[in-house]
Amino acid sequence: MKIFQREQRSLFGEILDWMLTPLLLLWPVSLALTWLVAQGLANKPFDRALEYNARALAEFVGVVGGKVQFDLPRSASEILRADGSDSVYYQVVGPDGEFLSGERGLPEPLGDEAPTPGEVRLRDAEMHGVGIRVAWIRVRLALPDAPSALVQVAETREKRSVLATEIIKGVMLPQFVILPLAVLLVWLALARGIEPLNQLEQRIRARKPDDLSPLDDRTVPLEVAPLVASVNDLLTRLNDSLATQKRFLADAAHQLKTPLAGLRMQADLALREGTSTEEIKRSLQQIGRSSIRATHTVNQLLALARAEGSSVARQPCDLARLVIEVVHDAVPRALEKHIDLGYDGAAPGTPGVLLDGNPTLLKELARNLLDNAIIYTPSLPDRPGVVTARVLADSPGQVLLQVEDSGPGVPEAERELVFQPFYRALGNDADGSGLGLSIVREIARRHGAGVALEDARPGRHPPGTRLSVRFALRELAGR
């Protein structure tokens, strides 16, 4: 099956397109508007000349002997027609529509156009298939009840077209120079605008592979600052992840060194010549205990690495059911040490003990709490140790997991230290790796929960230990 990959787009080209496309689209609109403006500008001086000629001809219309006459001197007629570019026409019509002088074919104005006598009007018309501009005026006559005479002056539009073309050339020709110059300036401005991105790229490329320090966001534009902040956040998380891996490898090497050395030493003792059967048996027993300790250490290191992982898959979990399953699994170890192990809390499915979490990590948390309690709780034939697990719907929106034992307790000065990896209380010969409570705190942190350590029976001897993990259901439900 062929996979189509989305074509990679250039930010520079994208911005350049959005800047130049409107410019190129508006250029024809600018041409059209310039043409209309040029036509208006070209018409104004020639329209004023037509109006002047119409008023001048109106001066030669008069009444002689009760008749309307138009007496145009020859010199005036020659001046009127002295135009080397356009053809000039005039027409004079009497009050009764009788033709007095000029061109008969000049079209008369429409009947609904009735200006005040003495007012000059302008209109466009055609004569012999050629477009003309006409100025016309009604002349009041000194006759009783006589309508006004009509005087019209027209000319073709050649000079107007020439002038409009010259205006267009004067305006548009510079644009042919300005437009490429504008494109060049836009290109240069855009290239200068994205230069900080190129500098940021060069700074990132120049970094060493192990340099995970944050990028300097003070030298980048405001629009790029959120991107740099996101990259810095990613670098911080990556640095934390690498630090976790390094710490895990160092812890694993440190913790596995002792049991592996013991295994090698016991194997060497068993292989030594002259070793008796009893000595070989003791060496094999030591090898077995060392392998169990190494296995337990590896399992706890893997649990710690899983708890410190970058993501936690969540789903609805019944905390009471998970803890009861862990208690059942721990019963053989408790019986081996003559410890009374029990569960005293809410039943599975009880409202208020359901939360969103990772069931594997939550069971690991409960398992480490119980293992820690079983390991550090002494048991005598006449006084067996007691370990109790509880899951309680505490206050509204919270669920509480507790593991309580009858052991010697933890001095107040050491209650924070015991959560550190590989910390072992002095004067205690219990077999453990010192990772259990570190795993508990890390899993609790990943679930937004808090861990508290206190005496189970204050004022009594031994005081015992109570470890409480409080989950905020409202926080988890929103995640």
PDB file of N, CA and C in Angstrom, residues 403-457:
ATOM      1  N   VAL A 403      -1.119   0.653  56.397  1.00  0.00           N
ATOM      2  CA  VAL A 403      -0.504  -0.613  56.803  1.00  0.00           C
ATOM      3  C   VAL A 403       0.126  -0.367  58.163  1.00  0.00           C
ATOM      4  N   GLU A 404      -0.310  -1.117  59.137  1.00  0.00           N
ATOM      5  CA  GLU A 404       0.108  -0.918  60.533  1.00  0.00           C
ATOM      6  C   GLU A 404       0.753  -2.197  61.043  1.00  0.00           C
ATOM      7  N   ASP A 405       1.852  -2.049  61.796  1.00  0.00           N
ATOM      8  CA  ASP A 405       2.529  -3.229  62.337  1.00  0.00           C
ATOM      9  C   ASP A 405       2.834  -3.002  63.812  1.00  0.00           C
ATOM     10  N   SER A 406       3.281  -4.078  64.444  1.00  0.00           N
ATOM     11  CA  SER A 406       3.604  -4.032  65.875  1.00  0.00           C
ATOM     12  C   SER A 406       5.111  -4.023  66.097  1.00  0.00           C
ATOM     13  N   GLY A 407       5.865  -3.516  65.127  1.00  0.00           N
ATOM     14  CA  GLY A 407       7.309  -3.519  65.203  1.00  0.00           C
ATOM     15  C   GLY A 407       7.859  -2.431  66.103  1.00  0.00           C
ATOM     16  N   PRO A 408       9.175  -2.229  66.068  1.00  0.00           N
ATOM     17  CA  PRO A 408       9.828  -1.283  66.990  1.00  0.00           C
ATOM     18  C   PRO A 408       9.586   0.174  66.627  1.00  0.00           C
ATOM     19  N   GLY A 409       9.000   0.437  65.478  1.00  0.00           N
ATOM     20  CA  GLY A 409       8.748   1.818  65.086  1.00  0.00           C
ATOM     21  C   GLY A 409       9.973   2.468  64.452  1.00  0.00           C
ATOM     22  N   VAL A 410       9.795   3.687  64.011  1.00  0.00           N
ATOM     23  CA  VAL A 410      10.869   4.447  63.366  1.00  0.00           C
ATOM     24  C   VAL A 410      11.075   5.723  64.163  1.00  0.00           C
ATOM     25  N   PRO A 411      12.301   5.986  64.639  1.00  0.00           N
ATOM     26  CA  PRO A 411      12.545   7.234  65.370  1.00  0.00           C
ATOM     27  C   PRO A 411      12.147   8.445  64.518  1.00  0.00           C
ATOM     28  N   GLU A 412      11.673   9.466  65.196  1.00  0.00           N
ATOM     29  CA  GLU A 412      11.192  10.640  64.474  1.00  0.00           C
ATOM     30  C   GLU A 412      12.289  11.276  63.628  1.00  0.00           C
ATOM     31  N   ALA A 413      13.536  11.216  64.063  1.00  0.00           N
ATOM     32  CA  ALA A 413      14.637  11.820  63.306  1.00  0.00           C
ATOM     33  C   ALA A 413      14.908  11.077  62.001  1.00  0.00           C
ATOM     34  N   GLU A 414      14.464   9.810  61.895  1.00  0.00           N
ATOM     35  CA  GLU A 414      14.752   9.017  60.702  1.00  0.00           C
ATOM     36  C   GLU A 414      13.538   8.859  59.796  1.00  0.00           C
ATOM     37  N   ARG A 415      12.404   9.481  60.117  1.00  0.00           N
ATOM     38  CA  ARG A 415      11.176   9.216  59.359  1.00  0.00           C
ATOM     39  C   ARG A 415      11.219   9.766  57.931  1.00  0.00           C
ATOM     40  N   GLU A 416      12.031  10.766  57.707  1.00  0.00           N
ATOM     41  CA  GLU A 416      12.182  11.268  56.341  1.00  0.00           C
ATOM     42  C   GLU A 416      13.297  10.511  55.614  1.00  0.00           C
ATOM     43  N   LEU A 417      14.282  10.052  56.362  1.00  0.00           N
ATOM     44  CA  LEU A 417      15.419   9.362  55.747  1.00  0.00           C
ATOM     45  C   LEU A 417      15.024   8.004  55.198  1.00  0.00           C
ATOM     46  N   VAL A 418      14.064   7.337  55.819  1.00  0.00           N
ATOM     47  CA  VAL A 418      13.727   5.977  55.390  1.00  0.00           C
ATOM     48  C   VAL A 418      13.107   5.955  54.000  1.00  0.00           C
ATOM     49  N   PHE A 419      12.676   7.108  53.490  1.00  0.00           N
ATOM     50  CA  PHE A 419      12.096   7.160  52.140  1.00  0.00           C
ATOM     51  C   PHE A 419      13.177   7.332  51.077  1.00  0.00           C
ATOM     52  N   GLN A 420      14.432   7.525  51.508  1.00  0.00           N
ATOM     53  CA  GLN A 420      15.505   7.647  50.540  1.00  0.00           C
ATOM     54  C   GLN A 420      15.949   6.262  50.076  1.00  0.00           C
ATOM     55  N   PRO A 421      16.342   6.150  48.786  1.00  0.00           N
ATOM     56  CA  PRO A 421      16.761   4.827  48.287  1.00  0.00           C
ATOM     57  C   PRO A 421      17.957   4.280  49.069  1.00  0.00           C
ATOM     58  N   PHE A 422      17.867   3.003  49.432  1.00  0.00           N
ATOM     59  CA  PHE A 422      18.948   2.217  50.045  1.00  0.00           C
ATOM     60  C   PHE A 422      19.275   2.653  51.466  1.00  0.00           C
ATOM     61  N   TYR A 423      18.403   3.464  52.074  1.00  0.00           N
ATOM     62  CA  TYR A 423      18.677   3.830  53.467  1.00  0.00           C
ATOM     63  C   TYR A 423      18.250   2.677  54.370  1.00  0.00           C
ATOM     64  N   ARG A 424      19.104   2.305  55.293  1.00  0.00           N
ATOM     65  CA  ARG A 424      18.810   1.240  56.262  1.00  0.00           C
ATOM     66  C   ARG A 424      19.036   1.796  57.656  1.00  0.00           C
ATOM     67  N   ALA A 425      18.056   1.586  58.520  1.00  0.00           N
ATOM     68  CA  ALA A 425      18.180   2.063  59.896  1.00  0.00           C
ATOM     69  C   ALA A 425      19.320   1.312  60.591  1.00  0.00           C
ATOM     70  N   LEU A 426      20.133   2.068  61.348  1.00  0.00           N
ATOM     71  CA  LEU A 426      21.246   1.464  62.060  1.00  0.00           C
ATOM     72  C   LEU A 426      20.734   0.559  63.168  1.00  0.00           C
ATOM     73  N   GLY A 427      21.469  -0.525  63.398  1.00  0.00           N
ATOM     74  CA  GLY A 427      21.110  -1.435  64.473  1.00  0.00           C
ATOM     75  C   GLY A 427      20.004  -2.383  64.099  1.00  0.00           C
ATOM     76  N   ASN A 428      19.675  -2.480  62.815  1.00  0.00           N
ATOM     77  CA  ASN A 428      18.606  -3.374  62.373  1.00  0.00           C
ATOM     78  C   ASN A 428      19.208  -4.382  61.413  1.00  0.00           C
ATOM     79  N   ASP A 429      19.066  -5.685  61.770  1.00  0.00           N
ATOM     80  CA  ASP A 429      19.655  -6.738  60.948  1.00  0.00           C
ATOM     81  C   ASP A 429      18.638  -7.371  60.012  1.00  0.00           C
ATOM     82  N   ALA A 430      17.498  -6.720  59.797  1.00  0.00           N
ATOM     83  CA  ALA A 430      16.487  -7.268  58.885  1.00  0.00           C
ATOM     84  C   ALA A 430      17.032  -7.295  57.471  1.00  0.00           C
ATOM     85  N   ASP A 431      16.625  -8.338  56.735  1.00  0.00           N
ATOM     86  CA  ASP A 431      17.111  -8.520  55.365  1.00  0.00           C
ATOM     87  C   ASP A 431      16.253  -7.687  54.414  1.00  0.00           C
ATOM     88  N   GLY A 432      16.831  -6.644  53.858  1.00  0.00           N
ATOM     89  CA  GLY A 432      16.099  -5.781  52.924  1.00  0.00           C
ATOM     90  C   GLY A 432      17.076  -4.964  52.102  1.00  0.00           C
ATOM     91  N   SER A 433      16.545  -4.357  51.051  1.00  0.00           N
ATOM     92  CA  SER A 433      17.403  -3.577  50.150  1.00  0.00           C
ATOM     93  C   SER A 433      17.309  -2.080  50.394  1.00  0.00           C
ATOM     94  N   GLY A 434      16.356  -1.632  51.193  1.00  0.00           N
ATOM     95  CA  GLY A 434      16.198  -0.202  51.436  1.00  0.00           C
ATOM     96  C   GLY A 434      15.497   0.539  50.309  1.00  0.00           C
ATOM     97  N   LEU A 435      14.793  -0.198  49.441  1.00  0.00           N
ATOM     98  CA  LEU A 435      14.106   0.422  48.310  1.00  0.00           C
ATOM     99  C   LEU A 435      12.591   0.470  48.476  1.00  0.00           C
ATOM    100  N   GLY A 436      12.057  -0.293  49.419  1.00  0.00           N
ATOM    101  CA  GLY A 436      10.598  -0.439  49.512  1.00  0.00           C
ATOM    102  C   GLY A 436       9.862   0.880  49.658  1.00  0.00           C
ATOM    103  N   LEU A 437      10.257   1.699  50.653  1.00  0.00           N
ATOM    104  CA  LEU A 437       9.539   2.946  50.898  1.00  0.00           C
ATOM    105  C   LEU A 437       9.826   3.982  49.815  1.00  0.00           C
ATOM    106  N   SER A 438      11.001   3.903  49.160  1.00  0.00           N
ATOM    107  CA  SER A 438      11.266   4.788  48.026  1.00  0.00           C
ATOM    108  C   SER A 438      10.288   4.500  46.901  1.00  0.00           C
ATOM    109  N   ILE A 439      10.027   3.204  46.670  1.00  0.00           N
ATOM    110  CA  ILE A 439       9.052   2.826  45.636  1.00  0.00           C
ATOM    111  C   ILE A 439       7.665   3.310  46.029  1.00  0.00           C
ATOM    112  N   VAL A 440       7.315   3.180  47.298  1.00  0.00           N
ATOM    113  CA  VAL A 440       5.993   3.630  47.770  1.00  0.00           C
ATOM    114  C   VAL A 440       5.817   5.115  47.529  1.00  0.00           C
ATOM    115  N   ARG A 441       6.807   5.917  47.936  1.00  0.00           N
ATOM    116  CA  ARG A 441       6.669   7.371  47.760  1.00  0.00           C
ATOM    117  C   ARG A 441       6.584   7.752  46.277  1.00  0.00           C
ATOM    118  N   GLU A 442       7.380   7.107  45.423  1.00  0.00           N
ATOM    119  CA  GLU A 442       7.378   7.463  43.996  1.00  0.00           C
ATOM    120  C   GLU A 442       6.036   7.113  43.348  1.00  0.00           C
ATOM    121  N   ILE A 443       5.496   5.927  43.676  1.00  0.00           N
ATOM    122  CA  ILE A 443       4.193   5.548  43.110  1.00  0.00           C
ATOM    123  C   ILE A 443       3.102   6.484  43.624  1.00  0.00           C
ATOM    124  N   ALA A 444       3.160   6.812  44.909  1.00  0.00           N
ATOM    125  CA  ALA A 444       2.174   7.742  45.467  1.00  0.00           C
ATOM    126  C   ALA A 444       2.267   9.103  44.780  1.00  0.00           C
ATOM    127  N   ARG A 445       3.498   9.570  44.553  1.00  0.00           N
ATOM    128  CA  ARG A 445       3.660  10.864  43.873  1.00  0.00           C
ATOM    129  C   ARG A 445       3.081  10.822  42.470  1.00  0.00           C
ATOM    130  N   ARG A 446       3.285   9.726  41.754  1.00  0.00           N
ATOM    131  CA  ARG A 446       2.755   9.593  40.403  1.00  0.00           C
ATOM    132  C   ARG A 446       1.235   9.597  40.392  1.00  0.00           C
ATOM    133  N   HIS A 447       0.617   9.263  41.518  1.00  0.00           N
ATOM    134  CA  HIS A 447      -0.841   9.261  41.623  1.00  0.00           C
ATOM    135  C   HIS A 447      -1.383  10.469  42.388  1.00  0.00           C
ATOM    136  N   GLY A 448      -0.524  11.448  42.669  1.00  0.00           N
ATOM    137  CA  GLY A 448      -0.984  12.644  43.359  1.00  0.00           C
ATOM    138  C   GLY A 448      -1.364  12.388  44.808  1.00  0.00           C
ATOM    139  N   ALA A 449      -0.779  11.390  45.436  1.00  0.00           N
ATOM    140  CA  ALA A 449      -1.104  11.033  46.818  1.00  0.00           C
ATOM    141  C   ALA A 449       0.040  11.432  47.742  1.00  0.00           C
ATOM    142  N   GLY A 450      -0.286  11.542  49.025  1.00  0.00           N
ATOM    143  CA  GLY A 450       0.702  11.860  50.043  1.00  0.00           C
ATOM    144  C   GLY A 450       0.941  10.679  50.962  1.00  0.00           C
ATOM    145  N   VAL A 451       2.186  10.551  51.459  1.00  0.00           N
ATOM    146  CA  VAL A 451       2.559   9.432  52.341  1.00  0.00           C
ATOM    147  C   VAL A 451       2.953  10.006  53.700  1.00  0.00           C
ATOM    148  N   ALA A 452       2.432   9.393  54.748  1.00  0.00           N
ATOM    149  CA  ALA A 452       2.737   9.829  56.114  1.00  0.00           C
ATOM    150  C   ALA A 452       3.167   8.620  56.946  1.00  0.00           C
ATOM    151  N   LEU A 453       4.166   8.821  57.822  1.00  0.00           N
ATOM    152  CA  LEU A 453       4.666   7.759  58.696  1.00  0.00           C
ATOM    153  C   LEU A 453       4.524   8.237  60.141  1.00  0.00           C
ATOM    154  N   GLU A 454       3.959   7.383  61.008  1.00  0.00           N
ATOM    155  CA  GLU A 454       3.745   7.750  62.412  1.00  0.00           C
ATOM    156  C   GLU A 454       3.743   6.488  63.267  1.00  0.00           C
ATOM    157  N   ASP A 455       3.749   6.708  64.573  1.00  0.00           N
ATOM    158  CA  ASP A 455       3.660   5.566  65.487  1.00  0.00           C
ATOM    159  C   ASP A 455       2.247   5.007  65.473  1.00  0.00           C
ATOM    160  N   ALA A 456       2.160   3.685  65.488  1.00  0.00           N
ATOM    161  CA  ALA A 456       0.835   3.053  65.510  1.00  0.00           C
ATOM    162  C   ALA A 456       0.210   3.131  66.900  1.00  0.00           C
ATOM    163  N   ARG A 457       1.053   3.017  67.949  1.00  0.00           N
ATOM    164  CA  ARG A 457       0.553   3.068  69.339  1.00  0.00           C
ATOM    165  C   ARG A 457       1.438   4.036  70.121  1.00  0.00           C
TER     166      ARG A 457
END
